[in-house]
């Protein structure tokens, strides 16, 4: 739930509405404090549990590593060796995982728990201290003010002056505490964002600097800021009420609207048993009360249509009474002399000429300048150029091609001219609607609303806006050279083409939406300036949001688990750098495909020369990201084909085998590396390579090496001795052993004997 921003000007009014908004921020801060405490508590408990779990796993890992296999006989069997080694390998894997976990736990404590503890102690704790000081100073000021207003006007002048000085001092201290407290609340609300998401820190730093500057200006001139839509004057007044037992002074918070002459009075002291609401009165006249006519100071009388007789009001000071009487057109008004504004620039023919000249020279000479519009020029040169161009005697008589005016000076002068217009290019009248459109969640509505509002601008404003946006589009087209994207140009020209009528905290919070408006104008320039929208009426209002807006939290991306290869052997081709994985059933898959659980289907035996009608085309990708059953390559078939001397293992032609043709030779052992694809591709030629390249850093799986490692195949054909087929392929598919380790071991022993007897000769070549 969002809260309206706390304005610094409200600190001097200290209205009931201001106190209610302040209470909302305090409740939100208290909820944040409780939430952080719960996060710290649960986080520490989780870290402690993870540490205990990690210790238990590491102890279990040590137990596995110390395991010794007792055996009967002279030596261990193959399975016993593999089982013993697998315990050690699994223990090392567990140890590695737990080391990574402990590193993560350590980082979580340093990067999450400690910053939250510091934020809670420093930021929230400091804000609570500011709150105590604000409440203490407020209580002291209002108690002193009540005593001061009850002083008789017949006291000595020296006593009254001393009392006035004391009240002014306490008022100044209270307003200082109020400004500091409001600033601290705004700061802690913004800083809690970048304590969670670091990239928002830059935005917070810039906003804090602007808020500090606004607070400083507010201290220097607290009465010069009046927000649009607010009453002409508002503040606390005491009203004289006559009762049967005497006279009492009741405190009211009053708001007066000069145009309608409406005075709204809200009682601050509720009577027991009944709740009083605000009272609306229509003012007839106002007159200052003579000092000698009443025992109170700072009084004036008003008469209204709703209440008979005269109502006597008491202001908080003499200056405060003057303001009220001036607003109510009292009989003795005292007006402040108007503030002299600096001469402002106008959107006239000279201004259009200046903008066109700036754009022309920028697009001619400096459109590829790095950091265009972001790099500022010399202030002295900027003022010199503007004074020369807008000289009343000879306006526009400046040669921009002169070497005195570099690109930085021209761009800074253009921005200065647009910022100092008496009214911004996109006008004060449409500012609120443009910002509201930029805040919409519906992107289509956002574009349509801004498109419609552009054509509500006055003619000269729309012409100037089109001229500027067209230029910014040209600048962004050269973003590769000048590094200025539509987003960057929005940040620069958002506050330049749009600005609020008053400097407030709410206006500062809306700067980012001004940037969005300019960014949309740049990105959709062609559509917006192609013509007015089809419906020239007001843009359609999007449907109201039923539920509160929910932002998707920023989380750590979920990555696939790291693949671990099942089996590696030496490579047939050292130049082949494509990494492949071999599954337990002999299928070779790409490393892009996530690992699948091993399957051991019962495979039929295929004799030499038989064709496989169910074999897929090698160039056909696997659909749905799943591995199809792999009947073409398995241990039994591969051994069978190695033993069959008259059959070659070659990729199947796309149009099928030629009838009557003899066995063909493979042209090369080098496998062509295919283009990267998201799915695995299977080739029959890969079945010849029963070894693969091992990625660097990976450990080999636990296997028993053959008696003699297989030699790499040679291109030179050599005589091959016929060898009997092993028993494993003599039977049917049901006789294949279910032990994967044993089947692989037999396969490589057979391959070793085969290669040792026929080294230098390809399988299937006849002498």
XYZ file of C-alpha atoms in Angstrom:
767
model
C 0.000 0.000 0.000
C 1.454 3.368 -1.013
C 1.496 6.497 1.120
C 1.425 10.122 -0.094
C 4.785 11.865 0.255
C 5.424 14.040 3.282
C 6.008 17.625 2.144
C 8.430 19.850 4.004
C 5.893 22.681 3.835
C 3.530 20.562 5.963
C 6.050 20.691 8.801
C 5.312 24.403 9.296
C 1.553 23.859 9.199
C 1.575 20.739 11.402
C -1.990 20.015 10.313
C -4.089 17.073 11.546
C -3.824 15.560 8.063
C -0.036 15.838 8.279
C -0.062 14.048 11.628
C -2.216 11.246 10.188
C 0.147 10.734 7.250
C 3.081 10.807 9.629
C 1.416 8.103 11.684
C 1.030 5.928 8.566
C 4.768 6.197 7.867
C 5.557 5.350 11.487
C 3.355 2.248 11.344
C 5.016 1.179 8.101
C 8.437 1.675 9.696
C 7.404 -0.401 12.692
C 6.220 -3.214 10.403
C 9.525 -3.047 8.543
C 11.413 -3.237 11.826
C 9.425 -6.295 12.938
C 9.903 -7.941 9.541
C 13.667 -7.421 9.651
C 13.807 -8.892 13.160
C 11.942 -11.998 11.966
C 14.197 -12.320 8.909
C 17.321 -12.071 11.058
C 15.974 -14.613 13.556
C 14.869 -17.140 10.936
C 17.996 -16.560 8.858
C 20.294 -17.271 11.785
C 18.302 -20.410 12.596
C 18.575 -21.567 8.992
C 22.320 -20.903 8.863
C 22.820 -22.821 12.110
C 20.787 -25.756 10.780
C 22.761 -25.764 7.521
C 26.026 -25.810 9.434
C 24.891 -28.755 11.546
C 23.686 -30.574 8.449
C 26.971 -29.890 6.667
C 28.946 -31.223 9.631
C 26.884 -34.420 9.636
C 27.383 -34.906 5.896
C 31.129 -34.347 6.174
C 31.305 -36.897 8.982
C 29.422 -39.358 6.809
C 31.856 -38.604 3.977
C 34.809 -39.434 6.201
C 33.159 -42.746 7.110
C 32.784 -43.640 3.434
C 36.388 -42.757 2.674
C 37.659 -45.016 5.443
C 35.701 -48.009 4.146
C 37.851 -51.090 3.418
C 36.624 -54.079 1.404
C 37.494 -57.437 2.949
C 37.773 -60.258 0.446
C 38.290 -63.986 0.304
C 40.893 -65.231 -2.087
C 43.889 -63.731 -3.828
C 42.352 -60.630 -5.399
C 39.175 -58.594 -5.669
C 36.658 -59.047 -8.399
C 35.894 -56.281 -10.847
C 32.639 -55.391 -9.109
C 34.319 -55.310 -5.698
C 37.013 -52.957 -6.965
C 34.450 -50.640 -8.528
C 32.238 -50.666 -5.436
C 35.158 -49.817 -3.142
C 36.317 -46.999 -5.395
C 32.759 -45.695 -5.797
C 32.512 -45.181 -2.024
C 35.586 -42.937 -2.111
C 34.357 -41.074 -5.171
C 30.955 -40.486 -3.589
C 32.618 -39.307 -0.368
C 34.716 -36.772 -2.308
C 31.609 -35.534 -4.088
C 29.776 -35.061 -0.794
C 32.757 -33.222 0.657
C 32.916 -30.900 -2.352
C 29.205 -30.116 -2.136
C 29.422 -29.334 1.553
C 32.414 -27.039 1.048
C 30.377 -25.055 -1.482
C 27.439 -25.000 0.925
C 29.577 -23.652 3.761
C 30.924 -20.923 1.499
C 27.352 -19.958 0.615
C 26.340 -19.943 4.285
C 29.297 -17.743 5.156
C 28.432 -15.286 2.371
C 24.771 -15.271 3.402
C 25.715 -14.263 6.913
C 27.995 -11.470 5.691
C 25.852 -10.196 2.827
C 22.338 -10.605 4.235
C 22.176 -10.893 8.005
C 24.797 -8.303 8.963
C 23.523 -5.539 6.607
C 19.994 -6.057 7.907
C 21.216 -5.840 11.493
C 23.142 -2.652 10.705
C 20.153 -1.141 8.892
C 17.857 -1.891 11.803
C 20.227 -0.520 14.424
C 21.503 2.512 12.530
C 18.703 3.672 10.198
C 15.563 2.597 12.050
C 17.107 3.272 15.459
C 18.186 6.759 14.383
C 14.696 7.463 13.020
C 13.169 6.532 16.366
C 15.520 8.955 18.088
C 14.396 11.691 15.677
C 10.793 10.840 16.518
C 11.418 11.222 20.259
C 13.062 14.604 19.731
C 10.212 15.729 17.451
C 7.550 14.764 19.997
C 9.467 16.315 22.874
C 10.072 19.633 21.060
C 6.455 19.726 19.874
C 5.074 19.209 23.343
C 7.339 21.918 24.769
C 6.467 24.376 21.979
C 2.699 23.993 22.177
C 2.624 24.208 25.970
C 4.682 27.408 25.810
C 2.463 28.760 23.008
C -0.685 28.211 25.088
C 0.811 30.137 27.998
C 2.008 32.854 25.648
C -1.410 33.375 24.042
C -3.006 33.755 27.468
C -0.741 36.676 28.324
C -2.577 39.915 28.835
C -2.026 42.642 26.273
C -1.732 45.137 29.150
C 1.620 43.722 30.320
C 4.799 45.667 29.858
C 6.178 45.828 26.365
C 9.537 44.444 27.474
C 7.869 41.361 28.984
C 5.823 40.769 25.854
C 8.886 41.099 23.618
C 10.813 38.648 25.774
C 7.905 36.192 25.626
C 7.735 36.598 21.834
C 11.445 35.847 21.483
C 11.131 32.746 23.626
C 8.166 31.450 21.601
C 9.982 32.154 18.321
C 12.983 30.221 19.575
C 10.884 27.217 20.569
C 8.963 27.423 17.278
C 12.236 27.411 15.338
C 13.491 24.382 17.294
C 10.233 22.520 16.731
C 10.233 23.213 12.991
C 13.865 22.117 12.764
C 13.012 18.858 14.523
C 9.971 18.366 12.279
C 11.996 18.923 9.087
C 14.737 16.556 10.242
C 12.223 13.898 11.257
C 10.345 14.064 7.938
C 13.631 13.975 6.013
C 14.814 10.962 8.024
C 11.551 9.088 7.410
C 11.800 9.723 3.669
C 15.435 8.633 3.693
C 14.855 5.384 5.580
C 11.921 4.520 3.292
C 14.171 4.913 0.244
C 17.337 3.420 1.744
C 15.610 0.153 2.690
C 15.260 -0.501 -1.054
C 18.944 -0.436 -1.964
C 19.801 -2.451 1.140
C 17.973 -5.247 -0.702
C 18.569 -4.329 -4.348
C 21.917 -2.607 -4.868
C 21.300 -0.953 -8.322
C 18.734 1.450 -6.808
C 21.444 3.128 -4.725
C 22.275 5.660 -7.474
C 18.664 6.785 -7.722
C 18.499 7.108 -3.920
C 21.678 9.211 -3.792
C 20.408 11.697 -6.383
C 17.002 11.929 -4.677
C 18.610 12.514 -1.289
C 20.694 15.396 -2.626
C 17.614 17.057 -4.107
C 15.674 16.596 -0.874
C 18.497 18.152 1.125
C 18.503 21.147 -1.210
C 14.724 21.494 -0.901
C 14.923 21.294 2.895
C 17.576 24.001 2.907
C 15.434 26.309 0.757
C 12.426 25.618 2.956
C 14.368 26.686 6.061
C 15.366 29.940 4.399
C 11.853 30.866 3.171
C 9.188 28.650 4.800
C 6.170 30.742 3.687
C 6.939 31.001 -0.040
C 5.750 27.503 -1.019
C 2.053 26.969 -1.742
C 1.002 23.746 -3.419
C -1.630 23.768 -6.188
C -5.109 22.849 -5.010
C -4.456 23.836 -1.410
C -6.427 26.530 0.440
C -5.329 30.134 0.270
C -4.241 29.973 3.899
C -4.501 27.399 6.670
C -3.291 26.980 10.210
C -4.311 26.971 13.866
C -6.589 29.647 15.302
C -8.221 30.067 18.705
C -11.908 31.004 18.785
C -13.610 32.873 21.590
C -16.683 30.982 22.722
C -19.108 32.354 25.292
C -20.784 30.007 27.714
C -23.144 30.472 30.622
C -20.289 30.201 33.086
C -17.873 32.440 31.215
C -15.650 32.665 28.155
C -13.274 30.001 26.797
C -10.830 29.843 23.912
C -11.090 26.720 21.753
C -8.375 25.602 19.372
C -9.375 24.993 15.723
C -7.522 24.083 12.578
C -8.831 26.509 9.954
C -8.635 26.500 6.148
C -9.749 29.474 4.071
C -10.436 29.497 0.308
C -10.378 33.055 -0.996
C -12.261 32.439 -4.257
C -15.330 30.982 -2.567
C -14.813 32.826 0.738
C -15.253 29.526 2.563
C -13.757 29.065 6.035
C -13.518 25.450 7.252
C -12.984 25.043 11.010
C -12.041 21.665 12.495
C -12.085 21.465 16.326
C -8.942 20.036 17.905
C -10.409 19.495 21.357
C -13.289 17.042 21.099
C -16.061 17.332 23.623
C -16.790 14.194 25.669
C -19.669 12.099 24.408
C -19.852 13.620 20.926
C -17.504 13.810 17.973
C -17.516 17.151 16.197
C -16.845 17.388 12.497
C -15.543 20.315 10.467
C -17.704 23.422 10.225
C -17.993 25.331 6.908
C -18.691 29.069 7.090
C -19.070 31.723 4.373
C -17.159 34.892 5.165
C -18.871 38.292 4.908
C -16.105 40.586 6.146
C -13.001 40.687 8.361
C -11.617 43.465 10.552
C -8.668 43.714 12.881
C -9.514 43.856 16.579
C -8.227 46.882 18.434
C -5.687 46.109 21.114
C -7.437 48.123 23.821
C -10.776 46.452 23.148
C -9.705 42.973 24.323
C -7.298 41.516 26.807
C -5.818 39.126 24.238
C -3.202 39.739 21.594
C -3.273 39.001 17.833
C -7.087 39.035 17.552
C -9.388 39.858 14.631
C -13.126 39.619 14.065
C -15.076 38.000 11.253
C -18.762 37.783 10.373
C -20.324 34.886 8.491
C -23.657 34.066 6.861
C -24.231 30.893 8.908
C -23.655 32.256 12.419
C -25.165 35.407 13.836
C -22.973 37.971 15.471
C -19.218 38.408 15.367
C -16.667 35.627 15.754
C -13.424 36.623 17.440
C -10.341 34.702 16.327
C -6.850 34.754 17.776
C -3.796 34.125 15.586
C -0.503 32.662 16.813
C 1.547 35.818 16.272
C 1.367 39.276 14.822
C 2.817 38.115 11.506
C 0.353 35.247 11.407
C -2.551 37.651 11.951
C -1.378 39.783 9.045
C -1.408 36.775 6.748
C -4.950 35.819 7.740
C -6.250 39.346 7.297
C -4.548 39.710 3.960
C -6.116 36.489 2.720
C -9.569 37.539 4.010
C -9.319 41.087 2.638
C -9.486 42.614 6.093
C -10.055 46.300 6.591
C -6.442 46.860 7.483
C -4.633 44.546 5.060
C -0.865 44.380 5.029
C 0.506 42.935 1.851
C 3.991 41.623 1.301
C 5.892 43.174 -1.571
C 5.876 40.810 -4.545
C 8.982 38.738 -5.143
C 10.852 39.933 -8.241
C 11.369 37.010 -10.574
C 14.314 36.776 -12.902
C 13.592 37.453 -16.532
C 12.315 34.274 -18.132
C 12.582 33.178 -21.736
C 9.571 32.840 -23.971
C 8.565 30.364 -26.671
C 8.615 32.857 -29.546
C 10.135 33.197 -33.012
C 13.592 33.963 -31.615
C 13.385 30.863 -29.463
C 12.423 28.686 -32.438
C 15.295 30.159 -34.431
C 17.715 29.420 -31.600
C 16.551 25.803 -31.276
C 16.749 25.183 -35.032
C 20.262 26.590 -35.226
C 21.407 24.458 -32.284
C 19.912 21.302 -33.800
C 21.415 22.046 -37.220
C 24.966 22.514 -35.927
C 24.692 19.482 -33.595
C 23.461 17.136 -36.339
C 26.051 18.493 -38.757
C 29.163 18.377 -36.600
C 28.606 16.574 -33.330
C 25.881 13.958 -33.573
C 28.474 11.188 -33.087
C 30.127 12.891 -30.115
C 30.365 10.496 -27.180
C 28.169 11.567 -24.286
C 26.213 14.090 -26.358
C 23.926 16.217 -24.112
C 25.313 14.388 -21.083
C 28.624 16.270 -21.046
C 28.085 19.867 -19.916
C 29.865 22.916 -21.243
C 31.413 25.891 -19.504
C 28.844 28.010 -17.684
C 30.615 31.192 -18.727
C 30.498 30.222 -22.404
C 26.854 29.181 -22.117
C 25.847 32.548 -20.641
C 27.913 34.334 -23.257
C 26.189 32.488 -26.100
C 22.689 33.058 -24.703
C 23.297 36.743 -24.025
C 24.626 37.231 -27.546
C 21.758 35.364 -29.238
C 18.912 36.883 -27.192
C 20.291 40.412 -27.269
C 17.257 42.703 -27.763
C 19.203 44.937 -30.112
C 20.139 42.205 -32.618
C 18.484 38.901 -31.623
C 19.694 35.783 -33.382
C 22.806 37.398 -34.834
C 25.281 34.677 -33.793
C 27.458 32.491 -35.974
C 27.309 28.988 -34.516
C 30.133 27.835 -36.787
C 32.515 30.060 -34.873
C 35.260 28.148 -33.105
C 34.252 29.752 -29.800
C 31.124 27.601 -29.614
C 31.929 23.921 -29.169
C 29.310 21.162 -29.120
C 29.186 21.011 -25.312
C 28.437 24.742 -25.103
C 25.667 24.508 -27.717
C 23.952 21.487 -26.122
C 24.133 23.079 -22.661
C 22.711 26.341 -24.035
C 19.808 24.482 -25.648
C 18.994 22.681 -22.386
C 19.288 25.965 -20.430
C 16.847 27.717 -22.764
C 14.268 24.907 -22.483
C 14.602 24.735 -18.677
C 14.107 28.480 -18.231
C 10.990 28.930 -20.319
C 8.204 30.699 -18.449
C 6.217 27.488 -18.937
C 7.718 24.125 -19.938
C 7.220 22.837 -23.458
C 4.698 20.226 -22.271
C 2.875 22.836 -20.097
C 1.860 22.814 -16.462
C -1.757 22.109 -17.417
C -1.006 18.663 -18.869
C 1.775 17.732 -16.444
C -0.424 15.745 -14.076
C -2.159 13.849 -16.909
C 1.146 12.974 -18.597
C 2.634 11.672 -15.354
C -0.538 9.705 -14.646
C -0.365 8.130 -18.121
C 3.272 7.143 -17.586
C 2.325 5.417 -14.312
C -0.156 3.105 -16.033
C 0.602 -0.638 -16.077
C -1.141 -1.023 -19.448
C 1.509 -0.273 -22.083
C -1.057 0.200 -24.867
C -3.023 2.648 -22.761
C 0.194 4.437 -21.791
C 1.113 5.017 -25.437
C -2.440 5.935 -26.440
C -2.852 8.404 -23.585
C 0.439 10.178 -24.311
C -0.416 10.214 -28.034
C -3.729 11.914 -27.246
C -2.219 14.397 -24.772
C 0.448 15.513 -27.248
C -2.300 16.848 -29.503
C -3.814 18.767 -26.597
C -0.713 20.952 -26.404
C -0.892 24.478 -27.816
C 0.169 24.721 -31.451
C 3.570 26.285 -30.845
C 4.336 23.911 -27.985
C 3.481 20.896 -30.139
C 5.609 22.272 -32.971
C 8.579 22.785 -30.649
C 8.115 19.320 -29.131
C 8.052 17.686 -32.575
C 11.199 19.578 -33.565
C 13.042 18.421 -30.448
C 11.856 14.794 -30.468
C 12.734 14.409 -34.145
C 16.225 15.616 -33.296
C 16.497 13.228 -30.334
C 15.456 10.339 -32.587
C 18.328 11.223 -34.931
C 20.710 11.340 -31.969
C 19.595 7.911 -30.742
C 20.104 6.413 -34.200
C 23.835 7.019 -33.664
C 23.852 5.470 -30.204
C 26.698 3.121 -31.135
C 28.969 6.148 -31.503
C 27.555 8.650 -28.981
C 26.294 6.031 -26.441
C 23.029 7.950 -26.007
C 19.984 5.646 -25.984
C 16.307 6.696 -25.665
C 16.515 5.866 -21.972
C 19.514 8.173 -21.513
C 17.835 10.970 -23.457
C 14.724 10.541 -21.307
C 16.779 11.082 -18.156
C 18.270 14.280 -19.624
C 15.196 15.799 -21.274
C 12.494 14.551 -18.897
C 13.005 17.363 -16.343
C 13.772 19.773 -19.210
C 10.574 19.364 -21.228
C 8.361 18.619 -18.203
C 8.395 20.055 -14.703
C 5.917 20.541 -11.909
C 4.705 23.997 -11.047
C 6.034 23.731 -7.491
C 9.163 22.117 -6.043
C 7.774 19.410 -3.769
C 8.755 15.951 -2.638
C 5.936 14.505 -4.760
C 7.332 16.297 -7.826
C 10.774 14.807 -7.162
C 9.285 11.331 -6.920
C 7.591 11.846 -10.314
C 10.791 12.766 -12.173
C 11.283 9.155 -13.235
C 7.831 9.187 -14.876
C 8.709 12.384 -16.750
C 11.685 10.489 -18.148
C 9.368 7.669 -19.256
C 7.166 10.134 -21.172
C 10.122 11.474 -23.161
C 11.424 7.950 -23.770
C 8.018 6.907 -25.181
C 7.941 9.967 -27.443
C 11.358 9.030 -28.856
C 10.643 5.342 -29.354
C 7.185 5.889 -30.921
C 7.885 9.152 -32.754
C 6.714 7.821 -36.110
C 3.346 6.696 -34.775
C 2.657 9.713 -32.565
C 3.501 12.366 -35.140
C 1.935 10.507 -38.049
C -1.268 12.252 -37.044
C -3.696 12.730 -34.156
C -5.315 9.630 -32.676
C -8.484 8.342 -34.275
C -10.566 9.396 -31.291
C -9.753 13.015 -30.581
C -11.566 12.853 -27.265
C -9.913 12.018 -23.967
C -7.982 8.750 -23.937
C -9.809 5.706 -22.570
C -9.468 5.111 -18.886
C -7.989 1.702 -18.068
C -10.057 -0.607 -15.855
C -9.410 -0.126 -12.146
C -7.002 -2.523 -10.476
C -8.902 -5.000 -8.332
C -5.969 -6.133 -6.251
C -2.898 -4.310 -5.095
C 0.028 -4.128 -7.469
C 2.467 -6.945 -6.886
C 5.980 -6.654 -8.143
C 7.858 -9.786 -8.981
C 10.731 -10.107 -6.522
C 14.258 -10.205 -7.825
C 15.599 -13.676 -7.121
C 18.601 -15.766 -7.991
C 18.074 -17.414 -11.371
C 17.363 -21.138 -11.321
C 20.027 -22.943 -13.253
C 20.111 -26.501 -14.425
C 22.149 -28.892 -12.369
C 25.714 -29.360 -13.493
C 26.117 -32.378 -15.713
C 28.451 -35.128 -14.642
C 29.627 -37.535 -17.315
C 29.221 -41.223 -16.728
C 32.129 -42.533 -18.722
C 35.189 -41.188 -20.535
C 37.903 -42.741 -22.648
C 40.662 -41.389 -24.824
C 39.757 -39.478 -27.980
C 40.015 -40.871 -31.477
C 40.634 -37.396 -32.859
C 42.607 -34.908 -30.739
C 41.500 -32.012 -32.927
C 37.835 -32.644 -32.198
C 36.798 -30.129 -29.491
C 33.129 -30.948 -29.270
C 32.332 -32.305 -25.807
C 29.977 -35.241 -25.728
C 28.634 -37.485 -22.990
C 28.117 -41.223 -23.182
C 25.186 -42.652 -21.330
C 25.320 -46.091 -19.694
C 23.707 -47.772 -22.686
C 26.352 -46.425 -25.051
C 24.449 -43.452 -26.514
C 26.599 -40.401 -27.201
C 24.772 -37.131 -26.508
C 25.692 -33.450 -26.704
C 26.610 -31.587 -23.552
C 23.772 -29.160 -24.196
C 21.183 -31.799 -23.335
C 20.533 -32.226 -19.579
C 21.422 -35.656 -18.184
C 18.812 -38.368 -18.180
C 18.527 -41.297 -15.765
C 20.243 -44.400 -17.125
C 18.039 -46.929 -18.857
C 18.994 -50.486 -19.725
C 16.583 -51.780 -22.362
C 16.822 -55.308 -23.585
C 18.358 -55.032 -27.013
C 18.072 -57.657 -29.758
C 21.187 -58.866 -31.463
C 21.699 -57.611 -34.989
C 23.928 -59.611 -37.263
C 26.314 -58.138 -39.770
C 24.787 -56.868 -42.943
C 21.298 -56.420 -41.466
C 19.619 -53.083 -41.849
C 17.826 -51.270 -39.083
C 14.523 -50.004 -40.412
C 13.690 -48.102 -37.204
C 16.866 -46.047 -37.201
C 16.369 -42.281 -37.298
C 18.016 -39.954 -39.773
C 21.230 -38.564 -38.379
C 20.241 -35.014 -39.299
C 16.828 -35.156 -37.672
C 16.679 -33.379 -34.293
C 15.077 -34.964 -31.290
C 11.700 -33.373 -30.611
C 10.448 -32.128 -27.243
C 13.939 -32.017 -25.793
C 13.827 -35.752 -24.889
C 16.182 -38.493 -25.867
C 14.597 -41.174 -27.973
C 15.355 -44.838 -27.317
C 18.706 -45.640 -28.799
C 18.555 -49.037 -30.508
C 21.288 -48.152 -32.987
C 24.228 -48.071 -30.608
C 24.737 -50.372 -27.626
C 27.398 -52.604 -26.258
C 26.096 -55.796 -27.781
C 25.746 -54.385 -31.304
C 29.056 -52.574 -31.200
C 30.913 -55.713 -30.166
C 29.017 -57.671 -32.785
C 29.988 -55.255 -35.531
C 33.597 -55.182 -34.428
C 33.675 -58.933 -34.640
C 32.010 -59.047 -38.078
C 34.920 -58.421 -40.369
C 32.882 -57.871 -43.508
C 30.616 -55.059 -42.307
C 31.445 -51.380 -41.960
C 29.678 -49.005 -39.580
C 28.790 -46.030 -41.736
C 26.156 -43.344 -41.585
C 22.997 -44.385 -43.354
C 22.257 -42.608 -46.574
C 19.152 -40.480 -46.656
C 17.656 -42.460 -49.511
C 18.474 -45.908 -48.091
C 21.139 -48.464 -49.107
C 21.707 -49.293 -52.759
C 20.758 -52.837 -53.553
C 23.608 -55.070 -54.553
C 26.237 -52.660 -53.428
C 29.094 -53.889 -51.323
C 30.307 -52.458 -48.053
C 31.687 -48.915 -48.335
C 34.502 -47.276 -46.444
C 34.102 -44.232 -44.314
C 35.934 -41.296 -45.899
C 37.400 -39.959 -42.666
C 37.510 -40.510 -38.946
C 37.094 -36.781 -38.318
C 33.558 -36.038 -37.241
C 32.278 -32.719 -38.567
C 31.299 -30.414 -35.752
C 27.674 -29.363 -36.250
C 26.357 -25.890 -35.535
C 25.167 -25.418 -31.925
C 21.632 -26.625 -31.469
C 19.417 -26.725 -28.416
C 18.725 -30.451 -28.873
C 20.993 -33.436 -29.151
C 21.755 -34.964 -32.572
C 22.619 -38.613 -33.051
C 24.753 -39.919 -35.839
C 25.524 -43.495 -36.644
C 29.097 -42.521 -37.344
C 29.475 -41.632 -33.728
C 29.099 -45.276 -32.814
C 32.555 -45.945 -34.255
C 34.060 -43.647 -31.721
C 33.683 -45.509 -28.487
C 35.896 -42.906 -26.835
C 35.351 -39.135 -26.386
C 37.165 -36.005 -25.348
C 37.247 -35.480 -21.609
C 36.482 -31.831 -20.598
C 39.267 -30.189 -18.567
C 38.783 -30.433 -14.813
C 36.516 -33.492 -14.959
C 37.477 -36.688 -13.170
C 37.199 -40.081 -14.919
C 34.599 -42.501 -13.720
C 35.546 -45.565 -11.766
C 36.365 -48.337 -14.204
C 38.916 -51.064 -14.344
C 41.308 -50.371 -17.187
C 41.827 -53.179 -19.710
C 44.994 -55.216 -19.680
C 46.235 -53.377 -22.732
C 44.739 -49.965 -23.624
C 43.278 -49.857 -27.141
C 45.438 -48.230 -29.778
C 43.909 -45.480 -31.900
C 42.675 -46.673 -35.286
C 44.978 -46.224 -38.234
C 44.095 -45.288 -41.806
C 46.506 -47.842 -43.269
C 44.784 -51.125 -43.903
C 46.514 -54.160 -42.421
C 45.596 -57.830 -42.488
C 43.179 -58.846 -39.828
C 43.079 -62.210 -38.160
C 39.636 -63.676 -37.779
C 38.597 -64.109 -34.217
C 35.712 -66.009 -32.798
C 32.775 -64.017 -31.521
C 32.447 -63.725 -27.773
C 29.740 -65.551 -25.952
C 27.923 -62.386 -25.087
C 26.679 -61.950 -28.626
C 26.048 -65.626 -29.309
C 22.851 -65.777 -27.348
C 19.632 -63.863 -27.575
C 18.779 -60.484 -26.016
C 17.669 -62.002 -22.752
C 21.175 -63.347 -22.095
C 22.759 -59.850 -21.940
C 24.038 -59.257 -18.432
C 22.309 -56.651 -16.314
C 25.577 -55.330 -14.836
C 26.621 -52.249 -16.779
C 30.100 -52.230 -15.252
C 30.719 -55.857 -16.166
C 29.445 -55.394 -19.723
C 31.709 -52.423 -20.290
C 34.673 -54.242 -18.847
C 34.132 -57.193 -21.198
C 33.632 -54.810 -24.095
C 36.969 -53.082 -23.608
C 38.822 -56.333 -22.990
C 37.422 -57.545 -26.299
C 38.302 -54.243 -27.968
C 41.820 -54.473 -26.554
C 42.375 -57.953 -27.958
C 40.790 -56.950 -31.230
C 42.880 -53.832 -31.642
C 46.062 -55.576 -30.516
C 45.622 -58.257 -33.172
C 44.540 -55.927 -35.969
C 46.426 -52.711 -35.258
C 46.790 -50.534 -38.292
C 43.797 -52.124 -40.060
C 40.252 -50.851 -40.189
C 37.458 -53.199 -39.095
C 35.810 -54.853 -41.998
C 38.760 -54.589 -44.458
C 39.623 -57.842 -46.081
C 43.166 -58.707 -46.924
